[in-house]
Short mmCIF file of C-alpha atoms in Angstrom, two decimals:
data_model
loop_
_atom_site.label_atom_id
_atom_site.label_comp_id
_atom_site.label_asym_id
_atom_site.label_seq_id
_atom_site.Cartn_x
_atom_site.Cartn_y
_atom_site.Cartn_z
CA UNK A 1 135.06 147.35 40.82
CA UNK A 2 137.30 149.16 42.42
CA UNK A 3 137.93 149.35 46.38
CA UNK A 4 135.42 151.61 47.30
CA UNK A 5 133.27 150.63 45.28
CA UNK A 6 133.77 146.73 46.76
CA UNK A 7 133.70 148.38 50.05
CA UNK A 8 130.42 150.13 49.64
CA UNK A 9 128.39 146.62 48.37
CA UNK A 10 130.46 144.87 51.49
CA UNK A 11 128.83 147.54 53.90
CA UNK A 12 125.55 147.26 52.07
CA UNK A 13 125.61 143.33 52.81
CA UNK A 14 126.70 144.18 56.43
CA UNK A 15 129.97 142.28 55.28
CA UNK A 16 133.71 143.51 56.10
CA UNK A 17 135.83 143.14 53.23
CA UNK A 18 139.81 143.20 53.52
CA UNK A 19 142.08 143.74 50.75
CA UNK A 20 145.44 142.19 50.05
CA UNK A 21 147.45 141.77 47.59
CA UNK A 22 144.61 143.07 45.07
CA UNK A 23 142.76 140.72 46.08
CA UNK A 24 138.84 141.41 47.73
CA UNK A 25 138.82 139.19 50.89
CA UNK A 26 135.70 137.81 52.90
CA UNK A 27 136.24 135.74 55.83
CA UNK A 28 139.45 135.64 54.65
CA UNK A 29 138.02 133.90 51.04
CA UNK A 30 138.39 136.24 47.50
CA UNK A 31 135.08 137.73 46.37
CA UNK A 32 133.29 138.79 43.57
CA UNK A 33 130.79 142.10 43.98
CA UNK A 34 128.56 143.01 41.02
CA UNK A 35 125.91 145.52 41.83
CA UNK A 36 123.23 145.18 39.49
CA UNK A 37 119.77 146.92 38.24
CA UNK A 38 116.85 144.53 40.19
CA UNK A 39 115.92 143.75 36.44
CA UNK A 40 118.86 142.85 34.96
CA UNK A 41 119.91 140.98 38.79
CA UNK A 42 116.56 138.29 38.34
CA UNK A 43 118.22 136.85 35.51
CA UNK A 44 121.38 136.43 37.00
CA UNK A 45 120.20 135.25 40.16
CA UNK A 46 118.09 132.23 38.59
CA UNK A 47 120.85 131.13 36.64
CA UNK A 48 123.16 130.83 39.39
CA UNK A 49 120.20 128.97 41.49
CA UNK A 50 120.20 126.77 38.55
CA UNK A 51 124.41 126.15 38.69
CA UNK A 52 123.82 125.56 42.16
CA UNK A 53 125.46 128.91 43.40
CA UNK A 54 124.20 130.62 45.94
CA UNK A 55 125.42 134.25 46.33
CA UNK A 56 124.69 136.65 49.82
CA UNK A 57 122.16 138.62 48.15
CA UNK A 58 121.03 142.55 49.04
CA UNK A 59 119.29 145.50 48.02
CA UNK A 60 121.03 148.77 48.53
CA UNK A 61 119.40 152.12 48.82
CA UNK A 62 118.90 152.56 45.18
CA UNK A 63 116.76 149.55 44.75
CA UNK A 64 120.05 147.84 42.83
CA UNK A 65 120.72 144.46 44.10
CA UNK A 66 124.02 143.55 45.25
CA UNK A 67 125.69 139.87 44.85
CA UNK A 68 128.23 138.41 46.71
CA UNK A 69 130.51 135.95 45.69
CA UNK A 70 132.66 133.67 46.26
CA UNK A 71 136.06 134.01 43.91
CA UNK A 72 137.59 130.78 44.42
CA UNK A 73 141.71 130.87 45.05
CA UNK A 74 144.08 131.02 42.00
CA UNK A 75 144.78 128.64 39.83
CA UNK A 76 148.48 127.87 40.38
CA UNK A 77 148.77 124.00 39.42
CA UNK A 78 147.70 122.23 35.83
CA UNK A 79 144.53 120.76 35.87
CA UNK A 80 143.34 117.04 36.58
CA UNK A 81 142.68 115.18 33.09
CA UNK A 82 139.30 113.85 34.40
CA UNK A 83 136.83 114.52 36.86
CA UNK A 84 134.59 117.63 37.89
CA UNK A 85 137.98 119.94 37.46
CA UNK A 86 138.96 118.68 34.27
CA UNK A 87 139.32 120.42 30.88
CA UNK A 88 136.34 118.67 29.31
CA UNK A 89 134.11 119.26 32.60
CA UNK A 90 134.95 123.09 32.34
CA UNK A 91 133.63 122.99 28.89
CA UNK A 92 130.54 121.70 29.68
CA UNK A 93 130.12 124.42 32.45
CA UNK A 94 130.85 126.95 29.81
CA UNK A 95 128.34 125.42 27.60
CA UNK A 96 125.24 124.46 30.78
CA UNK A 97 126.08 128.51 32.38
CA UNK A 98 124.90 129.74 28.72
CA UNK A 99 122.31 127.48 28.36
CA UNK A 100 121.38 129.00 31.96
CA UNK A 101 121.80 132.52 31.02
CA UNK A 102 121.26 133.32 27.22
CA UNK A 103 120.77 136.49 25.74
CA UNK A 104 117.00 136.27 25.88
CA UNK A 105 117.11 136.68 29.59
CA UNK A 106 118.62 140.34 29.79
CA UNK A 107 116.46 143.21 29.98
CA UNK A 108 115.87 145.39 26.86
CA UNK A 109 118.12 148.71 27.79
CA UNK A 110 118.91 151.46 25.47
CA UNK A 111 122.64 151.58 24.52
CA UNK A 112 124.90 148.71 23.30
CA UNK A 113 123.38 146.19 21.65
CA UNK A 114 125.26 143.46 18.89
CA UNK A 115 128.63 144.09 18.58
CA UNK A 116 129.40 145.33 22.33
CA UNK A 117 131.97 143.55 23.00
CA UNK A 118 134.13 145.10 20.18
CA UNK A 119 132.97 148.72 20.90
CA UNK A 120 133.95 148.37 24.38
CA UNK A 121 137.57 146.91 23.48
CA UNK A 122 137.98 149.34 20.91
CA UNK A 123 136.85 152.51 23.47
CA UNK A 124 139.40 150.89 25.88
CA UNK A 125 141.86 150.94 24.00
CA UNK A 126 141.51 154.28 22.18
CA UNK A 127 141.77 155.49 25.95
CA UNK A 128 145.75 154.70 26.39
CA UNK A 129 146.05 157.30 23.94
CA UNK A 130 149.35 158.74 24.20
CA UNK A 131 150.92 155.88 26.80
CA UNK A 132 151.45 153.91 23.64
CA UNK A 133 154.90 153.48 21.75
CA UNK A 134 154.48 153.49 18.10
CA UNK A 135 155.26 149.60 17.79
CA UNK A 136 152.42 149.12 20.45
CA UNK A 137 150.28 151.55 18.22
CA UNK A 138 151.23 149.48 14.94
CA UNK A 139 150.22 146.32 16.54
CA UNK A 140 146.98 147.65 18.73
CA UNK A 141 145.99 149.77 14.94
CA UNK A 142 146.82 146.33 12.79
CA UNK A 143 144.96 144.18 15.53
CA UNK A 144 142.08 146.37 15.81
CA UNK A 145 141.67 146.28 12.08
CA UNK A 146 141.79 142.81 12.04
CA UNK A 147 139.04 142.37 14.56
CA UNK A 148 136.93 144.57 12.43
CA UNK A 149 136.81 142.45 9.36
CA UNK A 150 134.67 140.33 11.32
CA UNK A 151 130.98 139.96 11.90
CA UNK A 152 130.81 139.32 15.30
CA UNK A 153 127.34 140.13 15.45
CA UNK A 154 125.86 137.25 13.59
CA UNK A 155 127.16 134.94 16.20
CA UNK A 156 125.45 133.31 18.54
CA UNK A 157 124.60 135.49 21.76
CA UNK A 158 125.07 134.93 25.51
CA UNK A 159 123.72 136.75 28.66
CA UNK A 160 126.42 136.75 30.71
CA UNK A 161 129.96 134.96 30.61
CA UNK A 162 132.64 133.61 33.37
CA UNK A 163 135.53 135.54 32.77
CA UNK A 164 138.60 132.76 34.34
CA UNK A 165 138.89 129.53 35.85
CA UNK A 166 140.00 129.43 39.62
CA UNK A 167 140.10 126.53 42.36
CA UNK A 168 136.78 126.05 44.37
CA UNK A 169 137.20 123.47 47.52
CA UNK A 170 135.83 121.05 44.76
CA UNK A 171 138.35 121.66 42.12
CA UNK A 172 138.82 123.86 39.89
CA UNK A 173 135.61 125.99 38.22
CA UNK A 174 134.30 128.95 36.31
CA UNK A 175 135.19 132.37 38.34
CA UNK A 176 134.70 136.43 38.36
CA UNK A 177 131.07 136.50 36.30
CA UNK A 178 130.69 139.19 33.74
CA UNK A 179 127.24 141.18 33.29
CA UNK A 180 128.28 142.92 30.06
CA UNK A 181 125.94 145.95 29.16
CA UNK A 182 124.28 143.80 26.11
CA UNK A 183 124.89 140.42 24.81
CA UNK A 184 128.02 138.92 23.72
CA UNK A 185 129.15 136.20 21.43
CA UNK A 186 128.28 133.10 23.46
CA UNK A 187 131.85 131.72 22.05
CA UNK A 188 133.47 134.47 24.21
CA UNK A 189 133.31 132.49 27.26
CA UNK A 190 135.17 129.84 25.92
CA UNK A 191 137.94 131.79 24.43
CA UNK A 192 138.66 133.61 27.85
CA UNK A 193 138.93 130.09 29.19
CA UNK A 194 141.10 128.96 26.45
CA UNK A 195 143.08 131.76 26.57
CA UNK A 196 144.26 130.83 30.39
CA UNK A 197 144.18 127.22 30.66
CA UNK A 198 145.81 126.17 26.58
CA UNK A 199 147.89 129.20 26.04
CA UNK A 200 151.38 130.11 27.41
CA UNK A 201 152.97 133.23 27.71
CA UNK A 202 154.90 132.77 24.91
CA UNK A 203 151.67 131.90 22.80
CA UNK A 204 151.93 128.44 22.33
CA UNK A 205 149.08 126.44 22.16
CA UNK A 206 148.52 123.49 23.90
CA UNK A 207 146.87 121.47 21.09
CA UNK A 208 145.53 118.83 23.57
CA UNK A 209 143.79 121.36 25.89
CA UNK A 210 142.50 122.76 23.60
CA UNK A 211 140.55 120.05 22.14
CA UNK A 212 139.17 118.74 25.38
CA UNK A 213 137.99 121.85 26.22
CA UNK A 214 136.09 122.51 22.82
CA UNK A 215 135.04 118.71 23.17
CA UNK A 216 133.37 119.23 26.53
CA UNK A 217 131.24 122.38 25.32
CA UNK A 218 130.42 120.79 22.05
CA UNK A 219 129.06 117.92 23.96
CA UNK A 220 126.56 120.20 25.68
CA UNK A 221 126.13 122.93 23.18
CA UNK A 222 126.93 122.07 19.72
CA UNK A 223 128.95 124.95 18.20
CA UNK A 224 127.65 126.44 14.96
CA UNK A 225 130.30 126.50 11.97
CA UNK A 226 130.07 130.17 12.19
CA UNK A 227 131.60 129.85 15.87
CA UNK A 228 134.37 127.48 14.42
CA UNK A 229 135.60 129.83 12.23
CA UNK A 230 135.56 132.88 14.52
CA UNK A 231 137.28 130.72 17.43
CA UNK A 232 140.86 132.20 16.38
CA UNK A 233 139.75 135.32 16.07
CA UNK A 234 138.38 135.48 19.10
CA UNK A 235 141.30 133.97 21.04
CA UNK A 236 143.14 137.15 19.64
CA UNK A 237 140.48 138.84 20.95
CA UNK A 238 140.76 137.67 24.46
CA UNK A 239 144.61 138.22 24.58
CA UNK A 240 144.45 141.44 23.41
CA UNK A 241 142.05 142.22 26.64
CA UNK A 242 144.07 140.99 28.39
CA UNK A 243 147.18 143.19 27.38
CA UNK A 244 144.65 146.84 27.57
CA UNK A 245 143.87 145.52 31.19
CA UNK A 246 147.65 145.26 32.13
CA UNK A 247 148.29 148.73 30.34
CA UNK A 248 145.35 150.19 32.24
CA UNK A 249 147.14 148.99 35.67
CA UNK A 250 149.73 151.11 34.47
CA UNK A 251 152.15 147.87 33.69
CA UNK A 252 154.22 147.56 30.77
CA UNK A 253 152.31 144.09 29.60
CA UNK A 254 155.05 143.22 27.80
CA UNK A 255 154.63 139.59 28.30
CA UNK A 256 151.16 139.90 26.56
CA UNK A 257 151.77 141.82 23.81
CA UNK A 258 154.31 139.25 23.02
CA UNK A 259 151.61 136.47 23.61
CA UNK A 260 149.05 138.70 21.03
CA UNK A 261 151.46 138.66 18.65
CA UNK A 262 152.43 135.21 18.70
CA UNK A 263 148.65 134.47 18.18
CA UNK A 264 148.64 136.85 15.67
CA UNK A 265 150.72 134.04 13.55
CA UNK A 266 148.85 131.26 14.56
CA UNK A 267 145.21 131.57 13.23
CA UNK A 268 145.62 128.62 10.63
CA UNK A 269 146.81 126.19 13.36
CA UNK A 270 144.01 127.51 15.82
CA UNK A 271 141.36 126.75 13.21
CA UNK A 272 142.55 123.95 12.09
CA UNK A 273 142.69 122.55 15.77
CA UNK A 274 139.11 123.41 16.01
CA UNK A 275 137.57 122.28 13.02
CA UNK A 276 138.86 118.98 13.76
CA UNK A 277 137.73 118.56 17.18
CA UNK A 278 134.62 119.67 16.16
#
C-alpha cells in the first residue's frame, strides 16, 4: 500500500498513522494494513486467531474489512541458534501459518488461479519496459525463461504467505503477510525467508541456515520431493522479486541483480543442500 492508501485504512480504524523513513508508524510501532473483501478477510482472520495474533480489526464503508498490524522492527542482528527466534523455530512457523491458512480457505474468485505467482512476476517485470539496460534485459529475458520451464502449478498450494522475518518484543518472527489474488506454492514462504536470513548480498549461501530452516518446516510439514526439487528455483525466484521491487522504487538494484545472478550459478549446490537435509 501506498501512503494514502495506509492513511485511509488508519482513518477507517480511527488510528493516526505517521510515516518515516518509509516506514508506516502506529504509536510509534511499524504496521502492516491489508484491506480485504469480508470473504476473503474470515479466512485470514481465523488463522491469525489460531497463531495467536490479534490484529485491530474494521469495516470500512465498502463492507471490506481492514486489518491492522503490527510490523515488528527490522531485523538488524543474526539470529539466536535456539529458542522461539531461532532458524529452526521460524521454520516451523512457516510450516504451522500454512497449515493455518491453506489454499482451501480462500474464496473462489474469477481471475488468477495456479500459476499466479509467475504471471504476476512476469507482468511486473514486463512493466520496467524501457528502464532496462540490455544486460539487465539479457538476464531478466534468460531468468524469466528459466522460471518458465517449470511447473509451478503442480506444487503444493498455500493461502496466504509471510513475506520477511522481523524482531517482535519476543524475538524475532514472521512479518508483512501477503493475501495474493489466488494460491501460491506453499514452498514460497520459505524461500522468501531463506532468501533474507541464508543469503548474502553477494549470493552466498549459508549452508548451515539453510538446513535448520528447511529442518524446522520439515518437522511440521513434511516437504513433498516435488518441493525439493523446485527449492532452487524458487530461491531465484524470490531474489529476482526482490530486484523488480528495487527497480520499481526507481533504484538501480544493483546489489540484487548481482545476488540473482550469483544464484543463477548455484542451483546444484542449493539442491543438493536440500535434498540432504531433507
Amino acid at each position: 500500500m501506498n501512503e494514502h492508501d495506509l492513511q485511509a485504512c488508519a482513518e477507517a480504524c480511527g488510528m493516526s498513522i505517521e510515516f518515516r523513513e518509509g516506514e508506516a508508524l502506529l504509536a510509534g510501532q511499524p504496521v502492516q494494513c491489508l484491506r480485504l473483501p469480508a470473504d476473503a478477510a474470515s479466512g485470514i482472520e481465523a488463522a491469525l486467531k489460531g497463531a495467536g495474533i490479534s490484529p485491530l480489526v474494521t469495516a470500512d464503508a465498502d463492507g471490506a474489512r481492514i486489518l491492522l498490524l503490527d510490523r515488528g522492527q527490522a531485523l538488524r542482528e543474526s539470529l539466536s541458534a535456539e529458542g522461539p527466534g531461532s532458524l529452526e523455530a521460524l521454520g516451523e512457523r512457516a510450516a504451522s501459518w500454512q497449515a493455518l491458512h491453506p489454499a482451501g480457505a480462500m474464496p473462489e474468485a474469477t481471475g488468477y488461479r495456479r500459476g499466479v505467482l509467475q504471471q504476476l512476476l512476469r507482468e511486473r517485470a514486463d512493466s520496467l519496459g524501457q528502464t532496462l539496460s540490455a544486460g539487465e534485459r539479457e538476464m531478466l529475458d534468460a531468468e524469466l525463461h528459466h522460471q518458465s520451464l517449470y511447473r509451478f502449478e503442480d506444487l503444493p498450494l498455500a493461502g496466504s504467505y509471510w513475506h520477511s522475518v522481523r524482531v517482535y518484543p519476543d524475538g524475532a518472527g514472521l512479518a508483512d503477510l501477503v493475501m495474493p489474488p489466488a494460491p501460491v506454492p506453499a514452498f514460497w514462504q520459505l524461500a522468501r525467508i531463506a532468501l533474507a536470513l541464508a543469503v548474502d548480498e553477494a549470493g552466498e549461501i549459508r549452508g548451515d541456515a539453510y538446513r535448520a530452516l528447511l529442518a524446522g518446516y520439515h518437522a511440521k510439514r513434511p516437504l513433498a520431493a516435488i518441493e525439493r526439487g523446485a527449492a532452487p528455483t524458487l530461491l531465484r525466484l524470490a531474489a529476482l522479486e526482490d530486484w523488480i521491487a528495487r527497480r520499481e522504487s526507481g533504484a538501480a538494484g544493483e546489489s540484487e541483480r548481482e545476488r540473482l545472478v550469483a544464484l543463477q550459478g548455484h542451483a546444484a549446490r542449493v539442491q543438493s543442500m536440500w535434498v540432504r537435509a531433507a
